[in-house]
Amino acid sequence: ATFFFQCSAAPIEWASPSAAAMEEIQECLKDPEKLKKTAWRYMQTESFKIWGGFFSFVFVIFMLFSSGDFSFLLTLSSIVSTFSFLMVALKIETGRTCKGVSLKMMECYIAIFFGRLCAIIPFEGYLPFDKSGDWFYQLCEFIGFCLACAIVYCCRIRHAHTYDPSTDTLNHLYLMLPALAVSLILHPNLNNFLPSDIAWAFALYLESVAVLCQLFMFMKEGQAQPHTSHFLAAQALAKLMSFIFWASSFSELSNPNHYIKSFVGNWVVAMQLVQLIVMGDFIYHYIRCIQKGIPVSQLLCSDNV
């Protein structure tokens, strides 16, 4: 089921999608001066500045901490995720408002980061193989945990008057408890320590559905705040990277000598795929907004995109 519905406001008329875009591209290719102006126009957009700055930072990190190993993709996923929390935290502090941020989703992420840190700080089973797994991956996860705690603090105390609980209605316990129950049964054993293996599985399962709190909040409000839209887009990108990594090495998560745990690797990959499917409709509208130069706050108005 899709998560986006028609806004109550009258729809805004926009130029026809691909035809207008293709025509503009063809004209720009014929005229170098116009191509420069068009490129400059896109460079001035908020989305370009955010993602351009981020990928420049990632390139520097890759050169410094990566050994060129494929497992750096897992660290890159953590960097993207941490970056998304930093965007939200900075927006809350500069605007002094928590409007549009789902407190319940952020509380889920506190549990997610805590569970994952319990599995990766004392043990090495779920760490990247390259040198980023020595300390940098753990640092990214810890910073993400601190940022999630800071956002929850802002929603509950610092800027509590700007948080509207009437729009954040999805009970996150309905997400946490099933995730915990499944993790008790289906969990890998890369650390060979039951509590940490369960904690890692719980974090992964809960992360696959935590974004539902924010998506339901979007529907209640009838609009999407730009910073939370960028947050979800970054989370989707992070999950895509994590999905690619674990899909290529999921067999290591399974125990072929155990009837149930022989399917753990498949289950882990399937749960990550669930999050990508859940966010599929949102990501489609997000990309269409960027392509057409429409503010991402308008992405709930399906006629616009």
PDB file of C-alpha atoms in Angstrom:
ATOM      1  CA  ALA A   1       0.000   0.000   0.000  1.00  0.00           C
ATOM      2  CA  THR A   2       1.197   3.498  -0.735  1.00  0.00           C
ATOM      3  CA  PHE A   3       1.729   6.033   2.041  1.00  0.00           C
ATOM      4  CA  PHE A   4       0.899   9.203   0.154  1.00  0.00           C
ATOM      5  CA  PHE A   5      -2.450  10.778  -0.496  1.00  0.00           C
ATOM      6  CA  GLN A   6      -3.781  13.872  -2.159  1.00  0.00           C
ATOM      7  CA  CYS A   7      -3.237  17.061  -0.147  1.00  0.00           C
ATOM      8  CA  SER A   8      -6.266  19.035   0.839  1.00  0.00           C
ATOM      9  CA  ALA A   9      -4.896  22.157  -0.839  1.00  0.00           C
ATOM     10  CA  ALA A  10      -5.646  22.693  -4.512  1.00  0.00           C
ATOM     11  CA  PRO A  11      -3.038  20.930  -6.665  1.00  0.00           C
ATOM     12  CA  ILE A  12      -0.404  23.063  -8.337  1.00  0.00           C
ATOM     13  CA  GLU A  13      -0.018  22.721 -12.066  1.00  0.00           C
ATOM     14  CA  TRP A  14       3.440  21.776 -13.243  1.00  0.00           C
ATOM     15  CA  ALA A  15       4.936  21.280 -16.650  1.00  0.00           C
ATOM     16  CA  SER A  16       4.758  17.841 -18.190  1.00  0.00           C
ATOM     17  CA  PRO A  17       7.397  15.576 -16.647  1.00  0.00           C
ATOM     18  CA  SER A  18       9.909  13.932 -18.930  1.00  0.00           C
ATOM     19  CA  ALA A  19       9.131  15.787 -22.156  1.00  0.00           C
ATOM     20  CA  ALA A  20       9.942  19.204 -20.671  1.00  0.00           C
ATOM     21  CA  ALA A  21      13.005  17.853 -18.896  1.00  0.00           C
ATOM     22  CA  MET A  22      14.369  16.181 -22.043  1.00  0.00           C
ATOM     23  CA  GLU A  23      13.759  19.311 -24.087  1.00  0.00           C
ATOM     24  CA  GLU A  24      15.643  21.419 -21.544  1.00  0.00           C
ATOM     25  CA  ILE A  25      18.578  18.986 -21.553  1.00  0.00           C
ATOM     26  CA  GLN A  26      18.782  18.988 -25.351  1.00  0.00           C
ATOM     27  CA  GLU A  27      18.756  22.798 -25.455  1.00  0.00           C
ATOM     28  CA  CYS A  28      21.478  22.970 -22.797  1.00  0.00           C
ATOM     29  CA  LEU A  29      23.717  20.546 -24.709  1.00  0.00           C
ATOM     30  CA  LYS A  30      23.473  22.758 -27.779  1.00  0.00           C
ATOM     31  CA  ASP A  31      24.293  25.914 -25.846  1.00  0.00           C
ATOM     32  CA  PRO A  32      27.308  25.612 -23.456  1.00  0.00           C
ATOM     33  CA  GLU A  33      26.467  28.921 -21.815  1.00  0.00           C
ATOM     34  CA  LYS A  34      22.957  27.767 -21.012  1.00  0.00           C
ATOM     35  CA  LEU A  35      24.374  24.477 -19.732  1.00  0.00           C
ATOM     36  CA  LYS A  36      26.531  26.390 -17.260  1.00  0.00           C
ATOM     37  CA  LYS A  37      23.557  28.450 -16.085  1.00  0.00           C
ATOM     38  CA  THR A  38      21.378  25.347 -15.677  1.00  0.00           C
ATOM     39  CA  ALA A  39      24.111  23.538 -13.752  1.00  0.00           C
ATOM     40  CA  TRP A  40      24.588  26.590 -11.538  1.00  0.00           C
ATOM     41  CA  ARG A  41      20.850  26.723 -10.874  1.00  0.00           C
ATOM     42  CA  TYR A  42      20.836  23.128  -9.669  1.00  0.00           C
ATOM     43  CA  MET A  43      23.945  23.777  -7.562  1.00  0.00           C
ATOM     44  CA  GLN A  44      22.062  26.486  -5.662  1.00  0.00           C
ATOM     45  CA  THR A  45      19.306  24.114  -4.524  1.00  0.00           C
ATOM     46  CA  GLU A  46      19.223  22.937  -0.920  1.00  0.00           C
ATOM     47  CA  SER A  47      19.324  19.272  -1.927  1.00  0.00           C
ATOM     48  CA  PHE A  48      22.455  19.722  -4.048  1.00  0.00           C
ATOM     49  CA  LYS A  49      24.289  21.599  -1.294  1.00  0.00           C
ATOM     50  CA  ILE A  50      23.421  18.958   1.298  1.00  0.00           C
ATOM     51  CA  TRP A  51      24.282  15.915  -0.796  1.00  0.00           C
ATOM     52  CA  GLY A  52      27.221  17.574  -2.557  1.00  0.00           C
ATOM     53  CA  GLY A  53      28.849  18.448   0.757  1.00  0.00           C
ATOM     54  CA  PHE A  54      28.133  15.006   2.124  1.00  0.00           C
ATOM     55  CA  PHE A  55      29.650  13.082  -0.789  1.00  0.00           C
ATOM     56  CA  SER A  56      32.737  15.299  -0.676  1.00  0.00           C
ATOM     57  CA  PHE A  57      33.113  14.341   2.990  1.00  0.00           C
ATOM     58  CA  VAL A  58      32.577  10.646   2.192  1.00  0.00           C
ATOM     59  CA  PHE A  59      35.274  10.743  -0.498  1.00  0.00           C
ATOM     60  CA  VAL A  60      37.793  12.099   2.040  1.00  0.00           C
ATOM     61  CA  ILE A  61      36.784   9.426   4.574  1.00  0.00           C
ATOM     62  CA  PHE A  62      37.105   6.704   1.937  1.00  0.00           C
ATOM     63  CA  MET A  63      40.629   7.803   1.063  1.00  0.00           C
ATOM     64  CA  LEU A  64      41.662   7.974   4.735  1.00  0.00           C
ATOM     65  CA  PHE A  65      40.012   4.924   6.279  1.00  0.00           C
ATOM     66  CA  SER A  66      39.174   2.444   3.550  1.00  0.00           C
ATOM     67  CA  SER A  67      41.530  -0.363   2.586  1.00  0.00           C
ATOM     68  CA  GLY A  68      39.634  -0.727  -0.668  1.00  0.00           C
ATOM     69  CA  ASP A  69      37.726  -3.658   0.792  1.00  0.00           C
ATOM     70  CA  PHE A  70      34.088  -4.270  -0.152  1.00  0.00           C
ATOM     71  CA  SER A  71      33.156  -4.270   3.547  1.00  0.00           C
ATOM     72  CA  PHE A  72      33.693  -0.480   3.638  1.00  0.00           C
ATOM     73  CA  LEU A  73      30.166  -0.367   2.218  1.00  0.00           C
ATOM     74  CA  LEU A  74      28.922  -1.191   5.716  1.00  0.00           C
ATOM     75  CA  THR A  75      30.867   1.756   7.156  1.00  0.00           C
ATOM     76  CA  LEU A  76      29.575   3.977   4.372  1.00  0.00           C
ATOM     77  CA  SER A  77      26.036   2.950   5.292  1.00  0.00           C
ATOM     78  CA  SER A  78      26.690   4.013   8.884  1.00  0.00           C
ATOM     79  CA  ILE A  79      28.155   7.358   7.741  1.00  0.00           C
ATOM     80  CA  VAL A  80      25.063   8.111   5.645  1.00  0.00           C
ATOM     81  CA  SER A  81      22.774   7.196   8.538  1.00  0.00           C
ATOM     82  CA  THR A  82      24.712   9.361  11.012  1.00  0.00           C
ATOM     83  CA  PHE A  83      24.704  12.240   8.537  1.00  0.00           C
ATOM     84  CA  SER A  84      20.904  12.079   8.344  1.00  0.00           C
ATOM     85  CA  PHE A  85      20.599  12.439  12.142  1.00  0.00           C
ATOM     86  CA  LEU A  86      23.036  15.355  12.071  1.00  0.00           C
ATOM     87  CA  MET A  87      20.857  17.128   9.472  1.00  0.00           C
ATOM     88  CA  VAL A  88      17.771  16.813  11.677  1.00  0.00           C
ATOM     89  CA  ALA A  89      19.579  17.839  14.875  1.00  0.00           C
ATOM     90  CA  LEU A  90      21.070  20.952  13.239  1.00  0.00           C
ATOM     91  CA  LYS A  91      17.704  21.910  11.740  1.00  0.00           C
ATOM     92  CA  ILE A  92      16.005  21.585  15.132  1.00  0.00           C
ATOM     93  CA  GLU A  93      18.639  23.723  16.856  1.00  0.00           C
ATOM     94  CA  THR A  94      18.795  26.444  14.192  1.00  0.00           C
ATOM     95  CA  GLY A  95      15.019  26.646  13.833  1.00  0.00           C
ATOM     96  CA  ARG A  96      14.329  25.968  17.524  1.00  0.00           C
ATOM     97  CA  THR A  97      11.446  23.725  16.555  1.00  0.00           C
ATOM     98  CA  CYS A  98      10.744  19.990  16.429  1.00  0.00           C
ATOM     99  CA  LYS A  99       7.879  20.383  13.987  1.00  0.00           C
ATOM    100  CA  GLY A 100       7.612  17.455  11.597  1.00  0.00           C
ATOM    101  CA  VAL A 101       9.961  15.168  13.548  1.00  0.00           C
ATOM    102  CA  SER A 102       8.569  11.884  14.856  1.00  0.00           C
ATOM    103  CA  LEU A 103       9.623  11.471  18.485  1.00  0.00           C
ATOM    104  CA  LYS A 104       8.554   7.839  18.443  1.00  0.00           C
ATOM    105  CA  MET A 105      10.758   7.073  15.451  1.00  0.00           C
ATOM    106  CA  MET A 106      13.738   8.693  17.181  1.00  0.00           C
ATOM    107  CA  GLU A 107      13.087   6.665  20.335  1.00  0.00           C
ATOM    108  CA  CYS A 108      13.125   3.559  18.156  1.00  0.00           C
ATOM    109  CA  TYR A 109      16.489   4.631  16.778  1.00  0.00           C
ATOM    110  CA  ILE A 110      17.905   5.030  20.288  1.00  0.00           C
ATOM    111  CA  ALA A 111      17.053   1.365  20.881  1.00  0.00           C
ATOM    112  CA  ILE A 112      18.478   0.473  17.454  1.00  0.00           C
ATOM    113  CA  PHE A 113      21.828   2.186  18.027  1.00  0.00           C
ATOM    114  CA  PHE A 114      22.081   0.834  21.569  1.00  0.00           C
ATOM    115  CA  GLY A 115      21.436  -2.722  20.407  1.00  0.00           C
ATOM    116  CA  ARG A 116      23.969  -2.455  17.611  1.00  0.00           C
ATOM    117  CA  LEU A 117      26.613  -0.893  19.863  1.00  0.00           C
ATOM    118  CA  CYS A 118      26.192  -3.818  22.280  1.00  0.00           C
ATOM    119  CA  ALA A 119      27.142  -6.110  19.408  1.00  0.00           C
ATOM    120  CA  ILE A 120      30.012  -4.200  17.787  1.00  0.00           C
ATOM    121  CA  ILE A 121      31.985  -2.573  20.621  1.00  0.00           C
ATOM    122  CA  PRO A 122      32.963  -5.620  22.712  1.00  0.00           C
ATOM    123  CA  PHE A 123      32.965  -8.039  19.739  1.00  0.00           C
ATOM    124  CA  GLU A 124      34.140  -8.186  16.123  1.00  0.00           C
ATOM    125  CA  GLY A 125      31.647 -10.508  14.436  1.00  0.00           C
ATOM    126  CA  TYR A 126      29.561  -7.772  12.764  1.00  0.00           C
ATOM    127  CA  LEU A 127      32.352  -5.320  11.948  1.00  0.00           C
ATOM    128  CA  PRO A 128      33.659  -4.394   8.478  1.00  0.00           C
ATOM    129  CA  PHE A 129      36.793  -6.309   7.517  1.00  0.00           C
ATOM    130  CA  ASP A 130      38.837  -3.264   6.485  1.00  0.00           C
ATOM    131  CA  LYS A 131      40.576  -0.827   8.836  1.00  0.00           C
ATOM    132  CA  SER A 132      37.397   1.264   9.198  1.00  0.00           C
ATOM    133  CA  GLY A 133      36.190  -1.577  11.436  1.00  0.00           C
ATOM    134  CA  ASP A 134      39.027  -0.917  13.904  1.00  0.00           C
ATOM    135  CA  TRP A 135      37.271   2.101  15.427  1.00  0.00           C
ATOM    136  CA  PHE A 136      35.685   4.379  12.823  1.00  0.00           C
ATOM    137  CA  TYR A 137      32.544   2.282  12.231  1.00  0.00           C
ATOM    138  CA  GLN A 138      31.908   2.078  15.981  1.00  0.00           C
ATOM    139  CA  LEU A 139      32.449   5.833  16.300  1.00  0.00           C
ATOM    140  CA  CYS A 140      29.858   6.561  13.598  1.00  0.00           C
ATOM    141  CA  GLU A 141      27.307   4.372  15.361  1.00  0.00           C
ATOM    142  CA  PHE A 142      28.039   6.027  18.715  1.00  0.00           C
ATOM    143  CA  ILE A 143      27.668   9.525  17.221  1.00  0.00           C
ATOM    144  CA  GLY A 144      24.361   8.445  15.667  1.00  0.00           C
ATOM    145  CA  PHE A 145      23.226   7.213  19.079  1.00  0.00           C
ATOM    146  CA  CYS A 146      24.156  10.542  20.709  1.00  0.00           C
ATOM    147  CA  LEU A 147      22.373  12.532  17.991  1.00  0.00           C
ATOM    148  CA  ALA A 148      19.210  10.422  18.334  1.00  0.00           C
ATOM    149  CA  CYS A 149      19.286  11.032  22.114  1.00  0.00           C
ATOM    150  CA  ALA A 150      19.751  14.771  21.528  1.00  0.00           C
ATOM    151  CA  ILE A 151      16.769  14.886  19.142  1.00  0.00           C
ATOM    152  CA  VAL A 152      14.579  13.040  21.662  1.00  0.00           C
ATOM    153  CA  TYR A 153      15.722  15.488  24.357  1.00  0.00           C
ATOM    154  CA  CYS A 154      14.712  18.404  22.122  1.00  0.00           C
ATOM    155  CA  CYS A 155      11.293  16.877  21.427  1.00  0.00           C
ATOM    156  CA  ARG A 156      10.569  16.013  25.057  1.00  0.00           C
ATOM    157  CA  ILE A 157      12.181  18.899  26.954  1.00  0.00           C
ATOM    158  CA  ARG A 158      14.158  21.620  25.139  1.00  0.00           C
ATOM    159  CA  HIS A 159      11.590  22.408  22.428  1.00  0.00           C
ATOM    160  CA  ALA A 160       8.675  20.356  23.743  1.00  0.00           C
ATOM    161  CA  HIS A 161       6.182  23.146  23.030  1.00  0.00           C
ATOM    162  CA  THR A 162       6.844  22.791  19.276  1.00  0.00           C
ATOM    163  CA  TYR A 163       6.273  19.025  19.189  1.00  0.00           C
ATOM    164  CA  ASP A 164       2.735  17.951  18.306  1.00  0.00           C
ATOM    165  CA  PRO A 165       1.950  14.461  19.707  1.00  0.00           C
ATOM    166  CA  SER A 166      -1.451  14.460  18.008  1.00  0.00           C
ATOM    167  CA  THR A 167       0.258  13.838  14.643  1.00  0.00           C
ATOM    168  CA  ASP A 168       2.745  11.255  15.970  1.00  0.00           C
ATOM    169  CA  THR A 169       0.179   8.559  16.646  1.00  0.00           C
ATOM    170  CA  LEU A 170       1.785   5.230  15.694  1.00  0.00           C
ATOM    171  CA  ASN A 171       2.552   3.323  18.899  1.00  0.00           C
ATOM    172  CA  HIS A 172       6.207   2.325  18.548  1.00  0.00           C
ATOM    173  CA  LEU A 173       5.795  -0.488  21.078  1.00  0.00           C
ATOM    174  CA  TYR A 174       3.889  -2.326  18.346  1.00  0.00           C
ATOM    175  CA  LEU A 175       7.144  -2.205  16.365  1.00  0.00           C
ATOM    176  CA  MET A 176       9.614  -2.850  19.202  1.00  0.00           C
ATOM    177  CA  LEU A 177       7.994  -5.872  20.820  1.00  0.00           C
ATOM    178  CA  PRO A 178       7.580  -7.971  17.636  1.00  0.00           C
ATOM    179  CA  ALA A 179      11.146  -7.089  16.601  1.00  0.00           C
ATOM    180  CA  LEU A 180      12.406  -8.280  19.984  1.00  0.00           C
ATOM    181  CA  ALA A 181      10.323 -11.462  19.819  1.00  0.00           C
ATOM    182  CA  VAL A 182      11.627 -12.374  16.359  1.00  0.00           C
ATOM    183  CA  SER A 183      15.230 -11.594  17.329  1.00  0.00           C
ATOM    184  CA  LEU A 184      14.999 -14.096  20.199  1.00  0.00           C
ATOM    185  CA  ILE A 185      14.272 -16.840  17.673  1.00  0.00           C
ATOM    186  CA  LEU A 186      16.048 -15.754  14.489  1.00  0.00           C
ATOM    187  CA  HIS A 187      19.481 -14.286  15.118  1.00  0.00           C
ATOM    188  CA  PRO A 188      22.967 -14.921  13.719  1.00  0.00           C
ATOM    189  CA  ASN A 189      25.806 -16.095  15.950  1.00  0.00           C
ATOM    190  CA  LEU A 190      28.822 -14.250  14.555  1.00  0.00           C
ATOM    191  CA  ASN A 191      29.810 -13.070  18.047  1.00  0.00           C
ATOM    192  CA  ASN A 192      29.162 -16.469  19.642  1.00  0.00           C
ATOM    193  CA  PHE A 193      27.620 -14.603  22.572  1.00  0.00           C
ATOM    194  CA  LEU A 194      23.847 -14.913  22.741  1.00  0.00           C
ATOM    195  CA  PRO A 195      22.882 -11.487  24.235  1.00  0.00           C
ATOM    196  CA  SER A 196      24.984  -9.532  21.708  1.00  0.00           C
ATOM    197  CA  ASP A 197      23.748 -11.621  18.762  1.00  0.00           C
ATOM    198  CA  ILE A 198      20.142 -11.018  19.831  1.00  0.00           C
ATOM    199  CA  ALA A 199      20.863  -7.301  20.296  1.00  0.00           C
ATOM    200  CA  TRP A 200      22.256  -7.025  16.744  1.00  0.00           C
ATOM    201  CA  ALA A 201      19.265  -8.865  15.265  1.00  0.00           C
ATOM    202  CA  PHE A 202      16.814  -6.742  17.283  1.00  0.00           C
ATOM    203  CA  ALA A 203      18.452  -3.540  16.005  1.00  0.00           C
ATOM    204  CA  LEU A 204      18.238  -4.705  12.406  1.00  0.00           C
ATOM    205  CA  TYR A 205      14.612  -5.860  12.624  1.00  0.00           C
ATOM    206  CA  LEU A 206      13.425  -2.713  14.381  1.00  0.00           C
ATOM    207  CA  GLU A 207      15.309  -0.490  11.939  1.00  0.00           C
ATOM    208  CA  SER A 208      13.417  -2.112   9.075  1.00  0.00           C
ATOM    209  CA  VAL A 209      10.089  -0.714  10.317  1.00  0.00           C
ATOM    210  CA  ALA A 210      11.034   2.307  12.475  1.00  0.00           C
ATOM    211  CA  VAL A 211      10.451   4.753   9.604  1.00  0.00           C
ATOM    212  CA  LEU A 212       6.750   3.875   9.651  1.00  0.00           C
ATOM    213  CA  CYS A 213       6.334   6.320  12.563  1.00  0.00           C
ATOM    214  CA  GLN A 214       7.573   9.197  10.400  1.00  0.00           C
ATOM    215  CA  LEU A 215       5.572   8.127   7.349  1.00  0.00           C
ATOM    216  CA  PHE A 216       2.367   7.987   9.417  1.00  0.00           C
ATOM    217  CA  MET A 217       3.185  11.432  10.783  1.00  0.00           C
ATOM    218  CA  PHE A 218       3.526  12.745   7.223  1.00  0.00           C
ATOM    219  CA  MET A 219       0.043  11.458   6.463  1.00  0.00           C
ATOM    220  CA  LYS A 220      -1.422  13.038   9.599  1.00  0.00           C
ATOM    221  CA  GLU A 221       0.120  16.445   8.889  1.00  0.00           C
ATOM    222  CA  GLY A 222      -0.625  16.364   5.162  1.00  0.00           C
ATOM    223  CA  GLN A 223       2.844  17.679   4.383  1.00  0.00           C
ATOM    224  CA  ALA A 224       6.488  16.695   4.703  1.00  0.00           C
ATOM    225  CA  GLN A 225       9.136  18.886   6.305  1.00  0.00           C
ATOM    226  CA  PRO A 226      12.260  19.207   4.094  1.00  0.00           C
ATOM    227  CA  HIS A 227      14.714  18.066   6.788  1.00  0.00           C
ATOM    228  CA  THR A 228      12.717  14.939   7.657  1.00  0.00           C
ATOM    229  CA  SER A 229      12.318  14.181   3.933  1.00  0.00           C
ATOM    230  CA  HIS A 230      16.102  14.375   3.485  1.00  0.00           C
ATOM    231  CA  PHE A 231      16.456  12.237   6.601  1.00  0.00           C
ATOM    232  CA  LEU A 232      14.297   9.447   5.188  1.00  0.00           C
ATOM    233  CA  ALA A 233      16.044   9.641   1.815  1.00  0.00           C
ATOM    234  CA  ALA A 234      19.414   9.253   3.551  1.00  0.00           C
ATOM    235  CA  GLN A 235      18.091   6.339   5.599  1.00  0.00           C
ATOM    236  CA  ALA A 236      16.892   4.641   2.419  1.00  0.00           C
ATOM    237  CA  LEU A 237      20.337   5.104   0.835  1.00  0.00           C
ATOM    238  CA  ALA A 238      22.009   3.720   3.972  1.00  0.00           C
ATOM    239  CA  LYS A 239      19.730   0.677   3.958  1.00  0.00           C
ATOM    240  CA  LEU A 240      20.400   0.081   0.274  1.00  0.00           C
ATOM    241  CA  MET A 241      24.144  -0.045   0.973  1.00  0.00           C
ATOM    242  CA  SER A 242      23.651  -2.292   3.990  1.00  0.00           C
ATOM    243  CA  PHE A 243      21.346  -4.531   1.954  1.00  0.00           C
ATOM    244  CA  ILE A 244      23.959  -4.921  -0.810  1.00  0.00           C
ATOM    245  CA  PHE A 245      26.645  -5.808   1.737  1.00  0.00           C
ATOM    246  CA  TRP A 246      24.651  -8.406   3.650  1.00  0.00           C
ATOM    247  CA  ALA A 247      23.059  -9.826   0.483  1.00  0.00           C
ATOM    248  CA  SER A 248      26.568 -10.625  -0.747  1.00  0.00           C
ATOM    249  CA  SER A 249      27.613 -12.275   2.522  1.00  0.00           C
ATOM    250  CA  PHE A 250      24.355 -13.503   4.059  1.00  0.00           C
ATOM    251  CA  SER A 251      25.548 -17.115   4.140  1.00  0.00           C
ATOM    252  CA  GLU A 252      27.916 -16.201   6.998  1.00  0.00           C
ATOM    253  CA  LEU A 253      24.896 -15.288   9.128  1.00  0.00           C
ATOM    254  CA  SER A 254      23.312 -18.731   8.866  1.00  0.00           C
ATOM    255  CA  ASN A 255      24.030 -21.897  10.817  1.00  0.00           C
ATOM    256  CA  PRO A 256      23.631 -24.830   8.408  1.00  0.00           C
ATOM    257  CA  ASN A 257      23.622 -27.317  11.304  1.00  0.00           C
ATOM    258  CA  HIS A 258      20.487 -25.818  12.855  1.00  0.00           C
ATOM    259  CA  TYR A 259      17.076 -26.270  11.212  1.00  0.00           C
ATOM    260  CA  ILE A 260      15.752 -22.782  12.061  1.00  0.00           C
ATOM    261  CA  LYS A 261      18.993 -20.809  12.087  1.00  0.00           C
ATOM    262  CA  SER A 262      19.947 -22.103   8.645  1.00  0.00           C
ATOM    263  CA  PHE A 263      17.500 -19.482   7.308  1.00  0.00           C
ATOM    264  CA  VAL A 264      18.754 -16.560   9.423  1.00  0.00           C
ATOM    265  CA  GLY A 265      20.830 -15.077   6.589  1.00  0.00           C
ATOM    266  CA  ASN A 266      17.854 -15.098   4.243  1.00  0.00           C
ATOM    267  CA  TRP A 267      15.661 -13.549   6.938  1.00  0.00           C
ATOM    268  CA  VAL A 268      18.150 -10.742   7.626  1.00  0.00           C
ATOM    269  CA  VAL A 269      18.323  -9.823   3.943  1.00  0.00           C
ATOM    270  CA  ALA A 270      14.530 -10.048   3.617  1.00  0.00           C
ATOM    271  CA  MET A 271      13.999  -7.665   6.549  1.00  0.00           C
ATOM    272  CA  GLN A 272      16.313  -5.085   4.999  1.00  0.00           C
ATOM    273  CA  LEU A 273      14.429  -5.458   1.746  1.00  0.00           C
ATOM    274  CA  VAL A 274      11.200  -4.798   3.670  1.00  0.00           C
ATOM    275  CA  GLN A 275      12.408  -1.316   4.642  1.00  0.00           C
ATOM    276  CA  LEU A 276      13.298  -0.495   1.034  1.00  0.00           C
ATOM    277  CA  ILE A 277       9.836  -1.624  -0.066  1.00  0.00           C
ATOM    278  CA  VAL A 278       8.122   0.349   2.737  1.00  0.00           C
ATOM    279  CA  MET A 279       9.974   3.496   1.657  1.00  0.00           C
ATOM    280  CA  GLY A 280       9.628   2.844  -2.076  1.00  0.00           C
ATOM    281  CA  ASP A 281       6.675   5.174  -2.653  1.00  0.00           C
ATOM    282  CA  PHE A 282       8.304   7.955  -0.629  1.00  0.00           C
ATOM    283  CA  ILE A 283      11.618   7.655  -2.488  1.00  0.00           C
ATOM    284  CA  TYR A 284       9.849   7.754  -5.848  1.00  0.00           C
ATOM    285  CA  HIS A 285       8.161  11.055  -4.946  1.00  0.00           C
ATOM    286  CA  TYR A 286      11.368  12.420  -3.399  1.00  0.00           C
ATOM    287  CA  ILE A 287      13.358  11.791  -6.582  1.00  0.00           C
ATOM    288  CA  ARG A 288      10.577  13.245  -8.742  1.00  0.00           C
ATOM    289  CA  CYS A 289      10.592  16.425  -6.621  1.00  0.00           C
ATOM    290  CA  ILE A 290      14.327  16.852  -7.138  1.00  0.00           C
ATOM    291  CA  GLN A 291      14.077  16.127 -10.865  1.00  0.00           C
ATOM    292  CA  LYS A 292      11.347  18.726 -11.372  1.00  0.00           C
ATOM    293  CA  GLY A 293      12.735  21.319  -8.987  1.00  0.00           C
ATOM    294  CA  ILE A 294       9.709  21.052  -6.695  1.00  0.00           C
ATOM    295  CA  PRO A 295      10.322  21.652  -2.951  1.00  0.00           C
ATOM    296  CA  VAL A 296      10.346  18.302  -1.164  1.00  0.00           C
ATOM    297  CA  SER A 297       7.718  19.684   1.209  1.00  0.00           C
ATOM    298  CA  GLN A 298       5.290  19.253  -1.719  1.00  0.00           C
ATOM    299  CA  LEU A 299       6.005  15.550  -2.246  1.00  0.00           C
ATOM    300  CA  LEU A 300       2.767  14.446  -0.563  1.00  0.00           C
ATOM    301  CA  CYS A 301       0.737  16.180  -3.260  1.00  0.00           C
ATOM    302  CA  SER A 302       0.755  13.374  -5.795  1.00  0.00           C
ATOM    303  CA  ASP A 303      -0.494  15.546  -8.682  1.00  0.00           C
ATOM    304  CA  ASN A 304       2.650  17.691  -8.389  1.00  0.00           C
ATOM    305  CA  VAL A 305       5.009  14.813  -9.011  1.00  0.00           C
TER     306      VAL A 305
END
